[in-house]
């Protein structure tokens, strides 16, 4: 199959919508990461998402909608705070997991009693869902386990020849996957941290959501898999800029393999760029910026062919919690505190 790369203009979106209606797969930009979309009502098309991504069959998909009535059409017994939350945050980077209606088929939900739903704010994504005249199941448009794609080029790297079309809408604004919040229990629970932080949720509903215990059994099936991982072995070094850079230099100095370093504005001048492949993720105090740059940086290390990567950690608060969640997963738990 030849994959068409099209601009995310009106004719491109119309073509992608036609492909989705005909049971094909279309990758498209969202404000979080690029999504790989199929008609949610088409079992075969949804099955193809799993095949081309190599996605484990027990990992359910996020249903992308363009109208809140589609949320209530698929779910039942949502608590009052849920309405307040989605009217305050949607369209936007928040996925809501709610009890699903029996009428919703099992092929996108991995047989769970719940369904994950999101209304994206990205204009291309919303138009695509509107033109396709059907909700769209869309996980991230990468091969499972690889860093999520934040540009059309990343999608091409992973899925060229395996999907029908990619709409190029430029780099994603957030660059991290959506916050996932489960509203199916007594209390809301954040299953995956993202751009919508616990503080923002508090501001909208008047109380804090629970968060997944880092050592607990994940309630979100996707969170148990190794994720976001570059090919090189990544280690996160957590601590002040000076201490982190000192330890990275110490370790890199005795390393015989090719070393990549994910630095920050605060440390970028502390590394020898003639010896190491150094990328700057941005200002440590700007977690949104670091989040937007993170996945592209992880892919750039792969493109460069480094063998090991040292990445500086940032403060684990607000959007920084989402950044650290992804970094720790990419590191497979290799985190050193200095
Ligand atoms: P992705 O779209 O690739 O970012 O993955 C979607 C994320 O949402 C994965 O971590 C899924 O496990 C999670 N998810 C989807 N549906 C559900 C659900 N019903 N309950 C809990 N987590 C879900
Ligand atoms: Mg994903």
Coordinates of C-alpha atoms and ligand atoms in Angstrom, one line a residue:
X1 CA 0.0 0.0 0.0
X2 CA 1.4 3.4 -0.9
X3 CA 0.9 6.0 1.9
X4 CA -0.1 9.5 0.6
X5 CA 1.4 12.4 2.5
X6 CA -1.0 15.4 2.2
X7 CA -1.2 18.9 3.6
X8 CA -3.9 19.2 6.3
X9 CA -5.9 21.6 4.2
X10 CA -9.6 21.2 3.3
X11 CA -9.0 18.9 0.3
X12 CA -6.5 16.7 2.3
X13 CA -9.0 16.4 5.2
X14 CA -11.8 15.5 2.8
X15 CA -9.7 12.8 1.2
X16 CA -8.7 11.4 4.7
X17 CA -12.4 11.4 5.7
X18 CA -13.3 9.5 2.5
X19 CA -10.6 7.0 3.3
X20 CA -11.9 6.5 6.8
X21 CA -15.5 6.1 5.6
X22 CA -14.2 3.4 3.2
X23 CA -12.5 1.4 5.9
X24 CA -9.0 2.7 5.5
X25 CA -6.5 4.2 8.0
X26 CA -5.6 7.9 8.2
X27 CA -3.0 9.5 10.4
X28 CA -3.8 13.1 11.4
X29 CA -2.5 15.8 13.7
X30 CA -4.0 16.4 17.1
X31 CA -2.9 18.9 19.8
X32 CA -1.3 16.0 21.7
X33 CA 0.4 13.6 19.2
X34 CA -0.4 12.3 15.7
X35 CA -3.3 9.8 15.8
X36 CA -3.9 6.8 13.6
X37 CA -7.6 6.9 12.8
X38 CA -10.2 4.3 11.7
X39 CA -14.0 4.4 11.5
X40 CA -15.1 3.3 15.0
X41 CA -18.1 1.5 13.6
X42 CA -16.0 -0.7 11.3
X43 CA -14.5 -3.8 13.0
X44 CA -12.2 -4.7 10.2
X45 CA -10.8 -1.1 10.0
X46 CA -10.2 -1.0 13.8
X47 CA -8.5 -4.4 13.6
X48 CA -6.1 -2.9 11.1
X49 CA -5.0 -0.3 13.6
X50 CA -3.8 -3.1 15.9
X51 CA -2.1 -4.9 13.1
X52 CA -0.1 -2.0 11.7
X53 CA 1.0 -0.7 15.1
X54 CA 1.7 -4.2 16.5
X55 CA -0.5 -3.1 19.4
X56 CA -1.3 -5.7 22.0
X57 CA -4.9 -6.8 21.7
X58 CA -5.7 -6.1 25.3
X59 CA -4.8 -2.4 25.0
X60 CA -8.0 -0.4 24.2
X61 CA -8.2 2.6 22.0
X62 CA -9.4 6.2 22.5
X63 CA -12.6 7.2 20.7
X64 CA -12.2 10.7 19.2
X65 CA -15.4 12.7 18.9
X66 CA -16.4 16.1 17.6
X67 CA -19.6 16.6 19.6
X68 CA -20.4 16.0 23.2
X69 CA -23.6 14.2 22.3
X70 CA -21.4 11.4 21.0
X71 CA -19.9 11.0 24.5
X72 CA -23.3 10.6 26.1
X73 CA -24.4 8.3 23.3
X74 CA -21.7 5.8 24.3
X75 CA -21.5 6.1 28.0
X76 CA -23.8 5.7 31.0
X77 CA -24.0 6.7 34.7
X78 CA -21.4 9.5 34.5
X79 CA -21.1 11.4 37.8
X80 CA -22.1 15.1 37.9
X81 CA -18.5 16.3 38.1
X82 CA -17.8 14.6 34.8
X83 CA -20.2 17.0 32.9
X84 CA -18.5 20.0 34.6
X85 CA -15.1 18.7 33.7
X86 CA -15.7 18.0 30.0
X87 CA -17.6 21.2 29.5
X88 CA -14.6 23.1 31.0
X89 CA -11.8 21.1 29.2
X90 CA -13.2 19.9 25.9
X91 CA -12.2 20.3 23.2
X92 CA -8.8 19.6 24.6
X93 CA -6.1 17.1 25.7
X94 CA -8.2 15.2 28.3
X95 CA -9.4 11.6 27.7
X96 CA -12.3 10.4 29.9
X97 CA -12.8 6.7 30.8
X98 CA -16.5 6.0 31.6
X99 CA -18.8 3.0 31.8
X100 CA -19.8 2.1 28.2
X101 CA -23.3 1.4 27.0
X102 CA -23.9 -2.3 26.1
X103 CA -24.6 -1.2 22.5
X104 CA -21.0 -0.1 22.1
X105 CA -19.1 -3.0 20.4
X106 CA -16.1 -4.6 22.1
X107 CA -13.6 -4.3 19.3
X108 CA -12.1 -0.9 20.3
X109 CA -12.4 -1.4 24.1
X110 CA -10.5 -4.6 24.5
X111 CA -13.6 -6.2 26.1
X112 CA -13.5 -3.7 29.1
X113 CA -16.8 -2.5 30.6
X114 CA -15.5 1.1 30.1
X115 CA -14.6 3.3 27.0
X116 CA -12.0 6.0 26.7
X117 CA -13.2 9.2 24.9
X118 CA -11.7 12.5 23.9
X119 CA -12.7 15.5 21.9
X120 CA -9.6 17.0 20.4
X121 CA -9.1 20.8 20.0
X122 CA -6.9 20.5 16.9
X123 CA -8.9 22.0 14.0
X124 CA -7.8 19.3 11.5
X125 CA -8.7 16.5 13.9
X126 CA -12.1 18.0 14.5
X127 CA -12.9 18.6 10.9
X128 CA -11.8 15.1 10.0
X129 CA -14.2 13.6 12.5
X130 CA -16.9 15.9 11.3
X131 CA -16.4 15.1 7.6
X132 CA -16.1 11.4 8.3
X133 CA -19.5 11.5 10.0
X134 CA -18.4 8.9 12.5
X135 CA -16.4 8.8 15.7
X136 CA -12.8 7.7 15.1
X137 CA -10.8 5.3 17.1
X138 CA -7.3 6.7 17.1
X139 CA -4.3 5.6 19.2
X140 CA -0.9 7.3 18.6
X141 CA 0.3 6.8 15.0
X142 CA 3.5 5.0 15.9
X143 CA 4.7 1.5 16.1
X144 CA 3.8 0.2 19.6
X145 CA 6.6 0.9 22.1
X146 CA 8.3 3.6 20.0
X147 CA 8.2 7.3 21.0
X148 CA 4.8 8.9 20.0
X149 CA 4.9 10.8 16.8
X150 CA 4.7 14.6 17.1
X151 CA 5.2 15.3 13.3
X152 CA 4.1 13.8 10.1
X153 CA 7.7 12.7 9.4
X154 CA 7.6 10.6 12.6
X155 CA 4.5 8.8 11.3
X156 CA 6.2 8.2 8.0
X157 CA 9.2 6.7 9.8
X158 CA 7.0 4.1 11.5
X159 CA 4.1 3.5 9.2
X160 CA 5.0 4.3 5.6
X161 CA 3.5 1.8 3.2
X162 CA 1.2 0.4 6.0
X163 CA -1.5 3.1 6.1
X164 CA -3.4 5.0 3.4
X165 CA -2.8 8.7 4.2
X166 CA -1.0 11.0 6.5
X167 CA -2.2 14.6 7.0
X168 CA 0.7 16.9 7.7
X169 CA -0.4 19.6 10.1
X170 CA 3.0 20.5 11.4
X171 CA 4.4 19.8 14.9
X172 CA 1.9 19.0 17.7
X173 CA 1.3 21.8 20.2
X174 CA 1.5 19.7 23.4
X175 CA 3.6 16.9 22.1
X176 CA 2.6 14.5 25.0
X177 CA -0.4 12.2 25.0
X178 CA -3.6 13.2 26.6
X179 CA -4.3 13.1 30.3
X180 CA -6.5 10.0 31.0
X181 CA -9.0 10.3 33.8
X182 CA -11.2 7.5 34.9
X183 CA -14.7 8.6 36.1
X184 CA -16.2 5.1 36.3
X185 CA -15.5 4.6 40.0
X186 CA -16.5 6.5 43.1
X187 CA -13.7 9.1 42.7
X188 CA -12.0 10.4 39.6
X189 CA -8.6 8.9 39.0
X190 CA -5.8 10.0 36.7
X191 CA -4.6 7.0 34.9
X192 CA -2.0 8.8 32.7
X193 CA -0.7 12.3 33.5
X194 CA -0.7 14.9 30.7
X195 CA -1.1 18.5 29.9
X196 CA -4.3 18.7 31.9
X197 CA -2.9 18.5 35.4
X198 CA -4.5 17.5 38.8
X199 CA -4.5 21.2 39.8
X200 CA -6.4 22.2 36.6
X201 CA -8.9 19.4 37.3
X202 CA -9.2 20.6 40.9
X203 CA -9.9 24.1 39.6
X204 CA -12.8 22.8 37.4
X205 CA -14.5 20.3 39.8
X206 CA -13.5 21.5 43.3
X207 CA -11.6 18.4 44.4
X208 CA -8.5 16.5 43.5
X209 CA -8.5 13.3 41.4
X210 CA -6.7 10.3 42.8
X211 CA -3.5 9.4 40.9
X212 CA -2.2 6.0 40.1
X213 CA 0.1 4.7 42.7
X214 CA 3.5 4.3 40.9
X215 CA 3.9 0.8 42.3
X216 CA 0.3 -0.3 42.0
X217 CA -1.2 -2.5 39.3
X218 CA -2.1 -0.1 36.5
X219 CA -5.8 0.3 35.7
X220 CA -5.0 1.6 32.3
X221 CA -3.9 -1.4 30.2
X222 CA -1.6 0.7 28.1
X223 CA 0.4 1.8 31.1
X224 CA 1.9 -1.6 31.8
X225 CA 3.8 -1.9 28.5
X226 CA 7.3 -0.5 27.9
X227 CA 6.7 2.7 26.2
X228 CA 8.0 5.7 24.4
X229 CA 11.3 4.0 24.1
X230 CA 14.2 5.0 21.8
X231 CA 16.3 2.2 20.6
X232 CA 19.3 3.3 22.7
X233 CA 19.4 2.5 26.4
X234 CA 18.2 5.6 28.2
X235 CA 19.0 6.6 31.8
X236 CA 17.3 9.6 33.6
X237 CA 19.5 11.7 35.9
X238 CA 17.5 13.6 38.4
X239 CA 18.9 16.5 40.4
X240 CA 20.1 20.1 40.3
X241 CA 21.4 21.2 36.8
X242 CA 25.0 21.3 38.1
X243 CA 24.9 17.9 39.8
X244 CA 23.0 16.2 36.9
X245 CA 25.5 17.5 34.3
X246 CA 28.5 16.5 36.5
X247 CA 27.3 12.9 36.8
X248 CA 26.4 12.7 33.1
X249 CA 29.9 14.0 32.2
X250 CA 31.5 11.6 34.6
X251 CA 29.7 8.6 33.1
X252 CA 29.9 9.7 29.5
X253 CA 33.6 10.3 29.9
X254 CA 34.3 6.6 30.6
X255 CA 31.8 5.3 28.0
X256 CA 33.1 3.7 24.9
X257 CA 29.8 3.6 23.1
X258 CA 28.3 6.6 21.3
X259 CA 26.6 8.8 23.9
X260 CA 23.5 11.1 23.4
X261 CA 22.7 13.7 26.1
X262 CA 19.3 15.4 26.6
X263 CA 20.3 18.6 28.2
X264 CA 18.4 21.8 29.2
X265 CA 19.0 25.5 28.7
X266 CA 20.6 25.5 32.2
X267 CA 23.2 22.9 31.3
X268 CA 23.7 23.0 27.5
X269 CA 27.1 24.7 27.8
X270 CA 28.4 22.1 30.3
X271 CA 28.7 19.3 27.7
X272 CA 31.4 18.8 25.0
X273 CA 29.4 18.7 21.7
X274 CA 32.5 17.5 19.8
X275 CA 32.4 14.2 21.9
X276 CA 28.7 13.6 22.5
X277 CA 25.5 14.1 20.5
X278 CA 23.8 16.8 22.7
X279 CA 20.2 18.0 22.3
X280 CA 18.6 20.8 24.3
X281 CA 15.1 20.1 25.5
X282 CA 14.6 23.7 26.6
X283 CA 14.2 25.7 29.8
X284 CA 13.9 23.4 32.8
X285 CA 11.3 25.7 34.4
X286 CA 9.1 25.4 31.3
X287 CA 7.7 21.8 31.4
X288 CA 5.3 22.5 28.6
X289 CA 8.2 23.3 26.3
X290 CA 10.2 20.3 27.4
X291 CA 7.1 18.1 26.9
X292 CA 6.6 19.5 23.4
X293 CA 10.3 18.7 22.5
X294 CA 10.7 15.3 24.2
X295 CA 9.5 12.7 21.7
X296 CA 11.2 14.4 18.7
X297 CA 14.4 14.4 20.7
X298 CA 14.1 10.7 21.6
X299 CA 13.6 10.0 17.9
X300 CA 16.6 12.2 16.9
X301 CA 18.8 10.1 19.1
X302 CA 17.7 7.1 17.2
X303 CA 18.3 8.8 13.9
X304 CA 21.8 9.7 15.0
X305 CA 22.4 6.1 16.0
X306 CA 23.7 6.7 19.6
X307 CA 24.0 3.6 21.8
X308 CA 23.2 5.2 25.2
X309 CA 21.3 8.3 26.2
X310 CA 21.5 10.3 29.4
X311 CA 18.5 12.6 30.0
X312 CA 18.2 15.2 32.7
X313 CA 15.0 14.9 34.7
X314 CA 12.9 18.0 35.6
X315 CA 10.7 18.9 38.6
X316 CA 8.0 16.2 39.0
X317 CA 5.0 18.7 39.3
X318 CA 2.3 20.0 37.0
X319 CA 3.1 19.2 33.4
X320 CA 6.5 18.1 34.7
X321 CA 4.8 15.0 36.1
X322 CA 3.7 14.0 32.6
X323 CA 7.2 14.7 31.2
X324 CA 8.8 12.6 34.0
X325 CA 6.2 9.8 33.5
X326 CA 7.2 9.5 29.8
X327 CA 10.9 9.8 30.5
X328 CA 10.8 7.1 33.2
X329 CA 8.9 4.8 30.9
X330 CA 11.4 5.4 28.1
X331 CA 14.1 4.6 30.5
X332 CA 12.5 1.4 31.6
X333 CA 12.8 2.6 35.2
X334 CA 16.6 3.5 35.0
X335 CA 16.5 6.7 37.1
X336 CA 19.4 8.0 39.2
X337 CA 19.0 10.7 41.8
X338 CA 22.0 13.0 42.4
Ligands
LIG1 P1 -2.7 5.8 23.0 O1 -3.9 6.3 22.3 O2 -1.8 5.0 22.2 O3 -2.1 7.0 23.7 O4 -3.3 4.9 24.2 C1 -4.5 5.1 24.8 C2 -4.3 4.9 26.3 O5 -5.7 5.0 26.9 C3 -3.7 3.6 26.7 O6 -2.9 3.8 27.8 C4 -4.9 2.8 27.0 O7 -4.6 1.7 27.9 C5 -5.8 3.8 27.7 N1 -7.2 3.4 27.7 C6 -8.0 3.2 26.6 N2 -9.3 2.8 27.0 C7 -9.2 2.6 28.3 C8 -10.2 2.1 29.3 N3 -11.4 1.7 28.9 N4 -9.7 2.0 30.6 C9 -8.5 2.4 30.9 N5 -7.6 2.9 30.0 C10 -7.9 3.0 28.7
LIG2 MG1 0.3 5.3 22.2

